[in-house]
Amino acid sequence: MNPKKSVKGQAAVEFALVLPFLLLLIIGIAEMGYVFYDYIVLAASNREGVRLGSRGQFSELSMIERIVATGGVQTVEDVTEPVLRTSGANPNFGVLITTIAISPTGELSIGTPVITGVVATADEGLRPLTPEDTRINPAEYATKGDLTAKINTLRTTDDFETLRNDIVIVETFYAHDVLFPPLAQLVNLSDPFPLYFKSSMRVLRANRLD
């Protein structure tokens, strides 16, 4: 037996054994990169919307329009459409905007959320977004109420007018279409894959539009 041919044959067998794992690794890296890119778009759009809302001069509809516009557009088969779509033939995005009003004495009042779009779930797939999909925990904002009350106590002592404190919270939901569905099935990854981002800011002015 030719030793060189034996070595080549062994190398070919070893490569054939390693190749499937190598391909899975490459595909997995590409998929994760795509997910990370979509998450960055989601986060940037969310923050742009909450910054607009914190100015206290714009309605929730204006905030949603800004969020969608920040996501950019894409062209598929000569059709240009938003990357973040809350409606239409192929929706993939949902927005839930909630305002928490904090009275001068620190009591929290959660307003009725403004909702549009869809959400991806592992059990139901893509479905309309509902108020029950919120991930807001009111306890997270209890300290802000306590702080507002303390500040107003000091303001009262110094004969200043007491102030209320409102917080706008923007939750965004994105349905990421998996690039390689067979891989998703192999690792039990839901397709579409749900992405979520939440941010909040204090409303700087009292003349917020309803």
PDB file of N, CA, C and O in Angstrom, residues 39 42-44 46-47 135 170-174 195-199:
ATOM      1  N   TYR A  39     -31.450  43.148  16.106  1.00  0.00           N
ATOM      2  CA  TYR A  39     -31.600  43.655  17.473  1.00  0.00           C
ATOM      3  C   TYR A  39     -31.096  45.094  17.575  1.00  0.00           C
ATOM      4  O   TYR A  39     -31.697  45.922  18.274  1.00  0.00           O
ATOM      5  N   LEU A  42     -33.716  47.274  16.081  1.00  0.00           N
ATOM      6  CA  LEU A  42     -34.836  47.345  17.014  1.00  0.00           C
ATOM      7  C   LEU A  42     -34.536  48.305  18.158  1.00  0.00           C
ATOM      8  O   LEU A  42     -35.372  49.148  18.517  1.00  0.00           O
ATOM      9  N   ALA A  43     -33.335  48.205  18.723  1.00  0.00           N
ATOM     10  CA  ALA A  43     -32.961  49.054  19.858  1.00  0.00           C
ATOM     11  C   ALA A  43     -32.861  50.517  19.444  1.00  0.00           C
ATOM     12  O   ALA A  43     -33.347  51.410  20.155  1.00  0.00           O
ATOM     13  N   ALA A  44     -32.236  50.777  18.295  1.00  0.00           N
ATOM     14  CA  ALA A  44     -32.078  52.158  17.831  1.00  0.00           C
ATOM     15  C   ALA A  44     -33.431  52.804  17.551  1.00  0.00           C
ATOM     16  O   ALA A  44     -33.657  53.972  17.900  1.00  0.00           O
ATOM     17  N   ASN A  46     -36.357  51.936  18.850  1.00  0.00           N
ATOM     18  CA  ASN A  46     -37.047  52.097  20.134  1.00  0.00           C
ATOM     19  C   ASN A  46     -36.579  53.361  20.844  1.00  0.00           C
ATOM     20  O   ASN A  46     -37.392  54.168  21.317  1.00  0.00           O
ATOM     21  N   ARG A  47     -35.272  53.539  20.924  1.00  0.00           N
ATOM     22  CA  ARG A  47     -34.723  54.695  21.644  1.00  0.00           C
ATOM     23  C   ARG A  47     -35.093  56.005  20.967  1.00  0.00           C
ATOM     24  O   ARG A  47     -35.305  57.015  21.641  1.00  0.00           O
ATOM     25  N   ARG A 135     -44.234  43.701  29.295  1.00  0.00           N
ATOM     26  CA  ARG A 135     -43.304  43.134  30.277  1.00  0.00           C
ATOM     27  C   ARG A 135     -42.937  44.169  31.336  1.00  0.00           C
ATOM     28  O   ARG A 135     -41.910  44.066  32.011  1.00  0.00           O
ATOM     29  N   VAL A 170     -41.540  52.605  26.138  1.00  0.00           N
ATOM     30  CA  VAL A 170     -41.754  52.059  24.796  1.00  0.00           C
ATOM     31  C   VAL A 170     -41.236  50.624  24.758  1.00  0.00           C
ATOM     32  O   VAL A 170     -40.060  50.370  25.038  1.00  0.00           O
ATOM     33  N   GLU A 171     -42.142  49.700  24.424  1.00  0.00           N
ATOM     34  CA  GLU A 171     -41.762  48.300  24.239  1.00  0.00           C
ATOM     35  C   GLU A 171     -41.910  47.962  22.758  1.00  0.00           C
ATOM     36  O   GLU A 171     -42.949  48.243  22.152  1.00  0.00           O
ATOM     37  N   THR A 172     -40.895  47.362  22.188  1.00  0.00           N
ATOM     38  CA  THR A 172     -40.946  46.991  20.772  1.00  0.00           C
ATOM     39  C   THR A 172     -40.698  45.495  20.623  1.00  0.00           C
ATOM     40  O   THR A 172     -39.857  44.908  21.311  1.00  0.00           O
ATOM     41  N   PHE A 173     -41.441  44.883  19.700  1.00  0.00           N
ATOM     42  CA  PHE A 173     -41.402  43.441  19.471  1.00  0.00           C
ATOM     43  C   PHE A 173     -41.111  43.202  17.977  1.00  0.00           C
ATOM     44  O   PHE A 173     -41.816  43.735  17.116  1.00  0.00           O
ATOM     45  N   TYR A 174     -40.115  42.390  17.699  1.00  0.00           N
ATOM     46  CA  TYR A 174     -39.750  42.140  16.296  1.00  0.00           C
ATOM     47  C   TYR A 174     -39.712  40.642  16.026  1.00  0.00           C
ATOM     48  O   TYR A 174     -39.186  39.863  16.834  1.00  0.00           O
ATOM     49  N   LEU A 195     -37.779  38.993  19.102  1.00  0.00           N
ATOM     50  CA  LEU A 195     -36.831  39.928  19.696  1.00  0.00           C
ATOM     51  C   LEU A 195     -37.618  41.004  20.437  1.00  0.00           C
ATOM     52  O   LEU A 195     -38.709  41.392  20.004  1.00  0.00           O
ATOM     53  N   TYR A 196     -37.057  41.489  21.529  1.00  0.00           N
ATOM     54  CA  TYR A 196     -37.767  42.451  22.380  1.00  0.00           C
ATOM     55  C   TYR A 196     -36.791  43.501  22.891  1.00  0.00           C
ATOM     56  O   TYR A 196     -35.639  43.194  23.223  1.00  0.00           O
ATOM     57  N   PHE A 197     -37.284  44.751  22.943  1.00  0.00           N
ATOM     58  CA  PHE A 197     -36.462  45.825  23.529  1.00  0.00           C
ATOM     59  C   PHE A 197     -37.391  46.816  24.229  1.00  0.00           C
ATOM     60  O   PHE A 197     -38.450  47.153  23.709  1.00  0.00           O
ATOM     61  N   LYS A 198     -36.972  47.251  25.419  1.00  0.00           N
ATOM     62  CA  LYS A 198     -37.763  48.205  26.202  1.00  0.00           C
ATOM     63  C   LYS A 198     -36.874  49.339  26.669  1.00  0.00           C
ATOM     64  O   LYS A 198     -35.721  49.129  27.063  1.00  0.00           O
ATOM     65  N   SER A 199     -37.410  50.562  26.610  1.00  0.00           N
ATOM     66  CA  SER A 199     -36.699  51.708  27.167  1.00  0.00           C
ATOM     67  C   SER A 199     -37.718  52.680  27.745  1.00  0.00           C
ATOM     68  O   SER A 199     -38.896  52.670  27.373  1.00  0.00           O
TER      69      SER A 199
END
